[in-house]
mmCIF file of C-alpha atoms in Angstrom:
data_model
loop_
_atom_site.group_PDB
_atom_site.id
_atom_site.type_symbol
_atom_site.label_atom_id
_atom_site.label_comp_id
_atom_site.label_asym_id
_atom_site.label_seq_id
_atom_site.Cartn_x
_atom_site.Cartn_y
_atom_site.Cartn_z
ATOM 1 C CA UNK Q 218 110.928 -8.326 139.475
ATOM 2 C CA UNK Q 219 109.985 -11.016 142.009
ATOM 3 C CA UNK Q 220 106.669 -11.871 143.649
ATOM 4 C CA UNK Q 221 107.122 -11.147 147.346
ATOM 5 C CA UNK Q 222 105.822 -8.569 149.776
ATOM 6 C CA UNK Q 223 109.006 -6.503 149.957
ATOM 7 C CA UNK Q 224 109.204 -6.098 146.178
ATOM 8 C CA UNK Q 225 105.502 -5.284 145.951
ATOM 9 C CA UNK Q 226 105.766 -2.551 148.607
ATOM 10 C CA UNK Q 227 108.904 -1.074 147.042
ATOM 11 C CA UNK Q 228 107.385 -0.896 143.551
ATOM 12 C CA UNK Q 229 104.110 0.389 144.948
ATOM 13 C CA UNK Q 230 105.843 3.109 146.960
ATOM 14 C CA UNK Q 231 107.519 4.440 143.823
ATOM 15 C CA UNK Q 232 104.239 4.417 141.856
ATOM 16 C CA UNK Q 233 102.120 6.058 144.561
ATOM 17 C CA UNK Q 234 104.722 8.704 145.333
ATOM 18 C CA UNK Q 235 104.991 9.651 141.656
ATOM 19 C CA UNK Q 236 101.344 9.441 140.546
ATOM 20 C CA UNK Q 237 98.924 9.536 143.498
ATOM 21 C CA UNK Q 238 100.171 11.273 146.641
ATOM 22 C CA UNK Q 239 100.377 15.080 146.229
ATOM 23 C CA UNK Q 240 103.658 16.880 146.700
ATOM 24 C CA UNK Q 241 104.716 17.613 150.265
ATOM 25 C CA UNK Q 242 103.497 20.887 151.686
ATOM 26 C CA UNK Q 243 105.768 23.549 153.133
ATOM 27 C CA UNK Q 244 106.843 22.817 156.685
ATOM 28 C CA UNK Q 245 108.228 19.967 158.700
ATOM 29 C CA UNK Q 246 107.216 16.661 157.071
ATOM 30 C CA UNK Q 247 105.496 14.063 159.263
ATOM 31 C CA UNK Q 248 107.634 11.098 160.404
ATOM 32 C CA UNK Q 249 105.387 8.810 158.336
ATOM 33 C CA UNK Q 250 104.529 10.132 154.878
ATOM 34 C CA UNK Q 251 101.178 9.512 153.190
ATOM 35 C CA UNK Q 252 102.841 7.116 150.754
ATOM 36 C CA UNK Q 253 104.340 5.103 153.618
ATOM 37 C CA UNK Q 254 100.954 5.107 155.359
ATOM 38 C CA UNK Q 255 99.300 3.528 152.303
ATOM 39 C CA UNK Q 256 102.055 0.937 151.996
ATOM 40 C CA UNK Q 257 101.760 0.052 155.703
ATOM 41 C CA UNK Q 258 97.983 -0.288 155.352
ATOM 42 C CA UNK Q 259 98.428 -2.635 152.382
ATOM 43 C CA UNK Q 260 100.984 -4.707 154.292
ATOM 44 C CA UNK Q 261 98.605 -5.061 157.241
ATOM 45 C CA UNK Q 262 95.807 -6.345 154.984
ATOM 46 C CA UNK Q 263 98.018 -8.729 153.006
ATOM 47 C CA UNK Q 264 99.642 -10.166 156.130
ATOM 48 C CA UNK Q 265 96.204 -10.846 157.604
ATOM 49 C CA UNK Q 266 96.406 -8.730 160.771
ATOM 50 C CA UNK Q 267 92.879 -7.646 161.704
ATOM 51 C CA UNK Q 268 94.229 -6.137 164.941
ATOM 52 C CA UNK Q 269 96.296 -2.967 164.503
ATOM 53 C CA UNK Q 270 97.961 -3.604 167.856
ATOM 54 C CA UNK Q 271 99.189 -7.047 166.801
ATOM 55 C CA UNK Q 272 100.296 -5.742 163.415
ATOM 56 C CA UNK Q 273 102.406 -2.940 164.883
ATOM 57 C CA UNK Q 274 104.012 -5.380 167.341
ATOM 58 C CA UNK Q 275 105.107 -7.610 164.465
ATOM 59 C CA UNK Q 276 105.973 -4.785 162.046
ATOM 60 C CA UNK Q 277 109.483 -3.888 163.360
ATOM 61 C CA UNK Q 278 110.790 -7.399 162.708
ATOM 62 C CA UNK Q 279 108.907 -7.987 159.449
ATOM 63 C CA UNK Q 280 108.887 -4.490 157.898
ATOM 64 C CA UNK Q 281 111.450 -2.507 159.869
ATOM 65 C CA UNK Q 282 113.975 -2.600 157.008
ATOM 66 C CA UNK Q 283 111.436 -0.855 154.730
ATOM 67 C CA UNK Q 284 109.977 1.714 157.138
ATOM 68 C CA UNK Q 285 112.452 3.740 159.229
ATOM 69 C CA UNK Q 286 109.560 5.023 161.371
ATOM 70 C CA UNK Q 287 106.603 2.989 162.592
ATOM 71 C CA UNK Q 288 103.756 4.844 164.347
ATOM 72 C CA UNK Q 289 101.967 3.903 167.525
ATOM 73 C CA UNK Q 290 98.520 2.371 167.388
ATOM 74 C CA UNK Q 291 96.582 5.583 168.045
ATOM 75 C CA UNK Q 292 98.552 7.575 165.499
ATOM 76 C CA UNK Q 293 98.218 4.893 162.834
ATOM 77 C CA UNK Q 294 94.462 4.606 163.385
ATOM 78 C CA UNK Q 295 93.927 8.374 163.216
ATOM 79 C CA UNK Q 296 95.940 8.705 160.003
ATOM 80 C CA UNK Q 297 94.261 5.708 158.390
ATOM 81 C CA UNK Q 298 90.738 6.813 159.324
ATOM 82 C CA UNK Q 299 91.246 10.121 157.495
ATOM 83 C CA UNK Q 300 92.916 8.572 154.438
ATOM 84 C CA UNK Q 301 89.729 7.353 152.741
ATOM 85 C CA UNK Q 302 89.792 9.820 149.802
ATOM 86 C CA UNK Q 303 93.502 9.163 149.206
ATOM 87 C CA UNK Q 304 92.881 5.400 149.239
ATOM 88 C CA UNK Q 305 90.128 5.789 146.630
ATOM 89 C CA UNK Q 306 92.431 7.785 144.346
ATOM 90 C CA UNK Q 307 95.129 5.148 144.723
ATOM 91 C CA UNK Q 308 92.709 2.339 143.795
ATOM 92 C CA UNK Q 309 91.590 4.115 140.627
ATOM 93 C CA UNK Q 310 95.183 4.921 139.663
ATOM 94 C CA UNK Q 311 96.197 1.265 140.063
ATOM 95 C CA UNK Q 312 93.161 -0.015 138.143
ATOM 96 C CA UNK Q 313 94.240 1.958 135.082
ATOM 97 C CA UNK Q 314 97.603 0.152 135.056
ATOM 98 C CA UNK Q 315 96.308 -3.332 134.180
ATOM 99 C CA UNK Q 316 95.562 -4.512 130.614
ATOM 100 C CA UNK Q 317 91.971 -5.492 131.494
ATOM 101 C CA UNK Q 318 91.137 -1.819 132.036
ATOM 102 C CA UNK Q 319 90.525 -1.685 128.273
ATOM 103 C CA UNK Q 320 88.423 -4.869 128.223
ATOM 104 C CA UNK Q 321 84.766 -4.819 127.273
ATOM 105 C CA UNK Q 322 83.627 -6.519 130.484
ATOM 106 C CA UNK Q 323 82.802 -5.142 133.921
ATOM 107 C CA UNK Q 324 81.512 -7.154 136.898
ATOM 108 C CA UNK Q 325 79.125 -5.625 139.450
ATOM 109 C CA UNK Q 326 77.817 -6.981 142.738
ATOM 110 C CA UNK Q 327 77.055 -6.055 146.329
ATOM 111 C CA UNK Q 328 77.807 -7.829 149.588
ATOM 112 C CA UNK Q 329 76.937 -7.270 153.269
ATOM 113 C CA UNK Q 330 79.496 -5.477 155.425
ATOM 114 C CA UNK Q 331 78.624 -6.243 159.084
ATOM 115 C CA UNK Q 332 79.617 -3.531 161.572
ATOM 116 C CA UNK Q 333 78.207 -4.875 164.857
ATOM 117 C CA UNK Q 334 77.141 -8.216 166.315
ATOM 118 C CA UNK Q 335 75.151 -7.288 169.436
ATOM 119 C CA UNK Q 336 72.221 -5.057 170.251
ATOM 120 C CA UNK Q 337 74.227 -3.097 172.823
ATOM 121 C CA UNK Q 338 76.935 -2.319 170.271
ATOM 122 C CA UNK Q 339 74.296 -1.195 167.783
ATOM 123 C CA UNK Q 340 72.797 1.187 170.344
ATOM 124 C CA UNK Q 341 76.167 2.800 171.120
ATOM 125 C CA UNK Q 342 77.612 2.800 167.611
ATOM 126 C CA UNK Q 343 78.688 6.021 165.915
ATOM 127 C CA UNK Q 344 77.389 4.463 162.698
ATOM 128 C CA UNK Q 345 73.754 4.859 163.789
ATOM 129 C CA UNK Q 346 71.800 6.537 161.026
ATOM 130 C CA UNK Q 347 74.156 5.380 158.275
ATOM 131 C CA UNK Q 348 74.181 1.657 159.030
ATOM 132 C CA UNK Q 349 71.111 -0.498 159.549
ATOM 133 C CA UNK Q 350 69.657 -3.981 159.500
ATOM 134 C CA UNK Q 351 69.687 -5.920 156.254
ATOM 135 C CA UNK Q 352 69.241 -9.454 155.008
ATOM 136 C CA UNK Q 353 71.891 -11.570 153.297
ATOM 137 C CA UNK Q 354 70.149 -13.950 150.897
ATOM 138 C CA UNK Q 355 73.220 -16.049 150.140
ATOM 139 C CA UNK Q 356 73.729 -16.897 153.845
ATOM 140 C CA UNK Q 357 70.067 -16.611 154.930
ATOM 141 C CA UNK Q 358 70.855 -14.318 157.845
ATOM 142 C CA UNK Q 359 70.254 -10.778 159.034
ATOM 143 C CA UNK Q 360 73.120 -8.383 159.741
ATOM 144 C CA UNK Q 361 73.624 -4.850 161.026
ATOM 145 C CA UNK Q 362 75.949 -2.678 159.009
ATOM 146 C CA UNK Q 363 76.324 -1.480 155.427
ATOM 147 C CA UNK Q 364 76.460 -2.967 151.951
ATOM 148 C CA UNK Q 365 79.543 -2.775 149.766
ATOM 149 C CA UNK Q 366 78.841 -2.108 146.074
ATOM 150 C CA UNK Q 367 81.694 -3.049 143.804
ATOM 151 C CA UNK Q 368 82.578 -2.697 140.117
ATOM 152 C CA UNK Q 369 85.599 -4.719 138.957
ATOM 153 C CA UNK Q 370 87.400 -5.939 135.867
ATOM 154 C CA UNK Q 371 87.268 -9.599 134.867
ATOM 155 C CA UNK Q 372 90.162 -10.650 137.141
ATOM 156 C CA UNK Q 373 88.846 -8.668 140.121
ATOM 157 C CA UNK Q 374 90.678 -5.328 139.891
ATOM 158 C CA UNK Q 375 88.449 -2.774 141.700
ATOM 159 C CA UNK Q 376 87.273 -0.009 139.365
ATOM 160 C CA UNK Q 377 84.907 1.881 141.675
ATOM 161 C CA UNK Q 378 82.988 1.175 144.879
ATOM 162 C CA UNK Q 379 80.789 2.661 147.567
ATOM 163 C CA UNK Q 380 79.045 1.844 150.850
ATOM 164 C CA UNK Q 381 75.305 2.269 151.398
ATOM 165 C CA UNK Q 382 72.524 1.574 153.894
ATOM 166 C CA UNK Q 383 71.348 -2.043 153.413
ATOM 167 C CA UNK Q 384 67.674 -1.058 153.110
ATOM 168 C CA UNK Q 385 68.285 1.063 150.004
ATOM 169 C CA UNK Q 386 67.547 -0.873 146.815
ATOM 170 C CA UNK Q 387 70.540 -2.490 145.159
ATOM 171 C CA UNK Q 388 69.586 -1.206 141.717
ATOM 172 C CA UNK Q 389 69.217 2.361 142.980
ATOM 173 C CA UNK Q 390 72.631 2.403 144.652
ATOM 174 C CA UNK Q 391 74.430 0.773 141.723
ATOM 175 C CA UNK Q 392 72.764 3.175 139.256
ATOM 176 C CA UNK Q 393 73.909 6.140 141.373
ATOM 177 C CA UNK Q 394 77.447 4.717 141.579
ATOM 178 C CA UNK Q 395 77.687 4.134 137.832
ATOM 179 C CA UNK Q 396 76.225 7.558 137.128
ATOM 180 C CA UNK Q 397 78.698 9.251 139.477
ATOM 181 C CA UNK Q 398 81.680 7.435 137.942
ATOM 182 C CA UNK Q 399 80.341 7.161 134.396
ATOM 183 C CA UNK Q 400 83.785 8.057 133.031
ATOM 184 C CA UNK Q 401 85.056 4.693 134.351
ATOM 185 C CA UNK Q 402 82.559 2.755 132.218
ATOM 186 C CA UNK Q 403 83.001 2.979 128.453
ATOM 187 C CA UNK Q 404 80.281 2.852 125.823
ATOM 188 C CA UNK Q 405 79.745 -0.645 124.491
ATOM 189 C CA UNK Q 406 81.030 -2.494 127.549
ATOM 190 C CA UNK Q 407 79.203 -5.537 128.912
ATOM 191 C CA UNK Q 408 78.142 -5.230 132.571
ATOM 192 C CA UNK Q 409 77.716 -8.663 134.158
ATOM 193 C CA UNK Q 410 75.352 -8.697 137.147
ATOM 194 C CA UNK Q 411 73.291 -11.157 139.180
ATOM 195 C CA UNK Q 412 69.525 -11.543 139.527
ATOM 196 C CA UNK Q 413 69.372 -8.868 142.211
ATOM 197 C CA UNK Q 414 69.881 -6.229 139.520
ATOM 198 C CA UNK Q 415 66.936 -7.400 137.410
ATOM 199 C CA UNK Q 416 64.559 -4.570 136.585
ATOM 200 C CA UNK Q 417 63.359 -2.615 133.570
ATOM 201 C CA UNK Q 418 64.422 0.804 134.899
ATOM 202 C CA UNK Q 419 67.951 -0.343 135.744
ATOM 203 C CA UNK Q 420 68.382 -2.076 132.390
ATOM 204 C CA UNK Q 421 67.150 1.021 130.568
ATOM 205 C CA UNK Q 422 69.610 3.138 132.576
ATOM 206 C CA UNK Q 423 72.537 0.893 131.628
ATOM 207 C CA UNK Q 424 71.478 0.753 127.968
ATOM 208 C CA UNK Q 425 70.300 4.300 127.324
ATOM 209 C CA UNK Q 426 72.387 6.462 129.659
ATOM 210 C CA UNK Q 427 75.625 4.467 129.838
ATOM 211 C CA UNK Q 428 75.462 2.918 126.384
ATOM 212 C CA UNK Q 429 76.403 -0.488 127.819
ATOM 213 C CA UNK Q 430 74.881 -3.961 127.714
ATOM 214 C CA UNK Q 431 73.511 -5.511 130.922
ATOM 215 C CA UNK Q 432 73.899 -9.295 131.099
ATOM 216 C CA UNK Q 433 72.458 -11.218 134.048
ATOM 217 C CA UNK Q 434 71.065 -14.705 134.796
ATOM 218 C CA UNK Q 435 67.487 -15.296 133.706
ATOM 219 C CA UNK Q 436 64.771 -15.287 136.341
ATOM 220 C CA UNK Q 437 62.213 -18.073 136.527
ATOM 221 C CA UNK Q 438 59.326 -15.738 135.697
ATOM 222 C CA UNK Q 439 60.739 -14.397 132.421
ATOM 223 C CA UNK Q 440 61.493 -15.763 128.975
ATOM 224 C CA UNK Q 441 65.003 -17.210 128.423
ATOM 225 C CA UNK Q 442 67.675 -14.726 127.298
ATOM 226 C CA UNK Q 443 71.126 -15.394 128.749
ATOM 227 C CA UNK Q 444 70.718 -18.616 130.742
ATOM 228 C CA UNK Q 445 72.096 -19.196 134.235
ATOM 229 C CA UNK Q 446 75.611 -17.752 133.655
ATOM 230 C CA UNK Q 447 76.805 -19.682 136.713
ATOM 231 C CA UNK Q 448 80.388 -19.986 135.529
ATOM 232 C CA UNK Q 449 80.737 -16.273 134.747
ATOM 233 C CA UNK Q 450 78.956 -15.121 137.898
ATOM 234 C CA UNK Q 451 81.496 -17.145 139.876
ATOM 235 C CA UNK Q 452 84.155 -14.588 138.888
ATOM 236 C CA UNK Q 453 82.721 -11.775 141.013
ATOM 237 C CA UNK Q 454 81.795 -14.213 143.794
ATOM 238 C CA UNK Q 455 85.436 -15.306 143.910
ATOM 239 C CA UNK Q 456 86.567 -11.678 144.209
ATOM 240 C CA UNK Q 457 84.272 -11.103 147.184
ATOM 241 C CA UNK Q 458 85.436 -14.378 148.730
ATOM 242 C CA UNK Q 459 89.051 -13.167 148.470
ATOM 243 C CA UNK Q 460 88.127 -9.882 150.168
ATOM 244 C CA UNK Q 461 86.336 -11.632 153.016
ATOM 245 C CA UNK Q 462 88.418 -14.780 153.367
ATOM 246 C CA UNK Q 463 92.008 -13.649 152.797
ATOM 247 C CA UNK Q 464 91.818 -9.902 153.421
ATOM 248 C CA UNK Q 465 89.445 -9.976 156.414
ATOM 249 C CA UNK Q 466 86.843 -7.577 155.047
ATOM 250 C CA UNK Q 467 84.219 -8.564 157.628
ATOM 251 C CA UNK Q 468 86.780 -8.027 160.435
ATOM 252 C CA UNK Q 469 87.541 -4.456 159.381
ATOM 253 C CA UNK Q 470 87.235 -3.031 162.903
ATOM 254 C CA UNK Q 471 85.832 0.330 161.788
ATOM 255 C CA UNK Q 472 83.763 2.150 164.430
ATOM 256 C CA UNK Q 473 82.933 5.417 162.645
ATOM 257 C CA UNK Q 474 81.733 6.175 159.092
ATOM 258 C CA UNK Q 475 85.183 7.433 158.089
ATOM 259 C CA UNK Q 476 86.852 4.439 159.747
ATOM 260 C CA UNK Q 477 84.649 1.868 157.996
ATOM 261 C CA UNK Q 478 85.154 3.609 154.648
ATOM 262 C CA UNK Q 479 88.940 3.749 155.041
ATOM 263 C CA UNK Q 480 89.292 0.170 156.262
ATOM 264 C CA UNK Q 481 87.117 -1.162 153.471
ATOM 265 C CA UNK Q 482 89.242 0.802 151.036
ATOM 266 C CA UNK Q 483 92.349 -0.624 152.719
ATOM 267 C CA UNK Q 484 91.299 -4.159 151.700
ATOM 268 C CA UNK Q 485 90.381 -3.085 148.175
ATOM 269 C CA UNK Q 486 93.694 -1.246 147.816
ATOM 270 C CA UNK Q 487 95.612 -4.329 148.951
ATOM 271 C CA UNK Q 488 93.777 -6.418 146.339
ATOM 272 C CA UNK Q 489 94.440 -3.818 143.644
ATOM 273 C CA UNK Q 490 98.142 -3.617 144.541
ATOM 274 C CA UNK Q 491 98.517 -7.408 144.414
ATOM 275 C CA UNK Q 492 96.731 -7.701 141.054
ATOM 276 C CA UNK Q 493 98.856 -4.949 139.505
ATOM 277 C CA UNK Q 494 102.060 -6.561 140.783
ATOM 278 C CA UNK Q 495 100.937 -9.954 139.486
ATOM 279 C CA UNK Q 496 100.479 -8.426 136.047
ATOM 280 C CA UNK Q 497 103.930 -6.836 136.287
ATOM 281 C CA UNK Q 498 105.532 -10.175 137.201
ATOM 282 C CA UNK Q 499 103.405 -12.240 134.788
ATOM 283 C CA UNK Q 500 101.866 -14.391 137.524
ATOM 284 C CA UNK Q 501 99.553 -17.117 136.194
ATOM 285 C CA UNK Q 502 96.708 -16.180 138.576
ATOM 286 C CA UNK Q 503 96.299 -12.415 138.774
ATOM 287 C CA UNK Q 504 94.191 -12.377 141.952
ATOM 288 C CA UNK Q 505 96.468 -14.710 143.923
ATOM 289 C CA UNK Q 506 97.757 -13.319 147.245
ATOM 290 C CA UNK Q 507 99.763 -16.363 148.331
ATOM 291 C CA UNK Q 508 103.137 -14.767 147.558
ATOM 292 C CA UNK Q 509 102.420 -11.794 149.831
ATOM 293 C CA UNK Q 510 100.594 -13.157 152.889
ATOM 294 C CA UNK Q 511 103.590 -14.379 154.905
#
């Protein structure tokens, strides 16, 4: 098995069709199946097309030999915007295929997900009420949108994720996410976090309810325990950098709650598909997308 986009999409199609996408219902099948929709969405993210219009113009020449039918822009957007739950199931199915699923380490973090850049857009947005203003400490800037909360394996394979209003406390959202998907976190695992998740209640939740061990950098106002952990914290920072830099997470283009959810999941699914294929082909760097972005 080789490391290129065509091979990745072919292997992924077979896996999703067998293990994720439900059997076809009675009646005339759509020209583009759900499995093909997911593969097209992954190809768009890996090839770096933030614009659906530009992607579908280039798709016949680049992907026409793999997809006998390519939808129009409006049809593709409508199908993708309603595929959020299916994308989430596909991500979890892929995450169980990598060896690090059984590891004793999980990485957690959150990052801003801007959804508008002007006051006029904010006033007209269909996201009003779910999105809001927040502050990004790492870039020292305010943003309007949501926050992405992410749980991954050591090499960056997404395990579970959610979107939340930026004014809700990080510890509260992450506790709710881990409690909802507690079956994805095993007893005895180490959960590596940053200083933003420091707090007695959150640590007690991780220890007592999940049976895990929370490890985070020490704060200046507390006695030394784990040190700075700069090298290990860089792992999750690198995952977020891949999502934003190579997969265009901040240029998602979502305009509705369902659209933002699906297009965020599209980037996470592309990352998950690449990591699984890199494990299958024994690539030296499991999170590398270089073989699939051209």
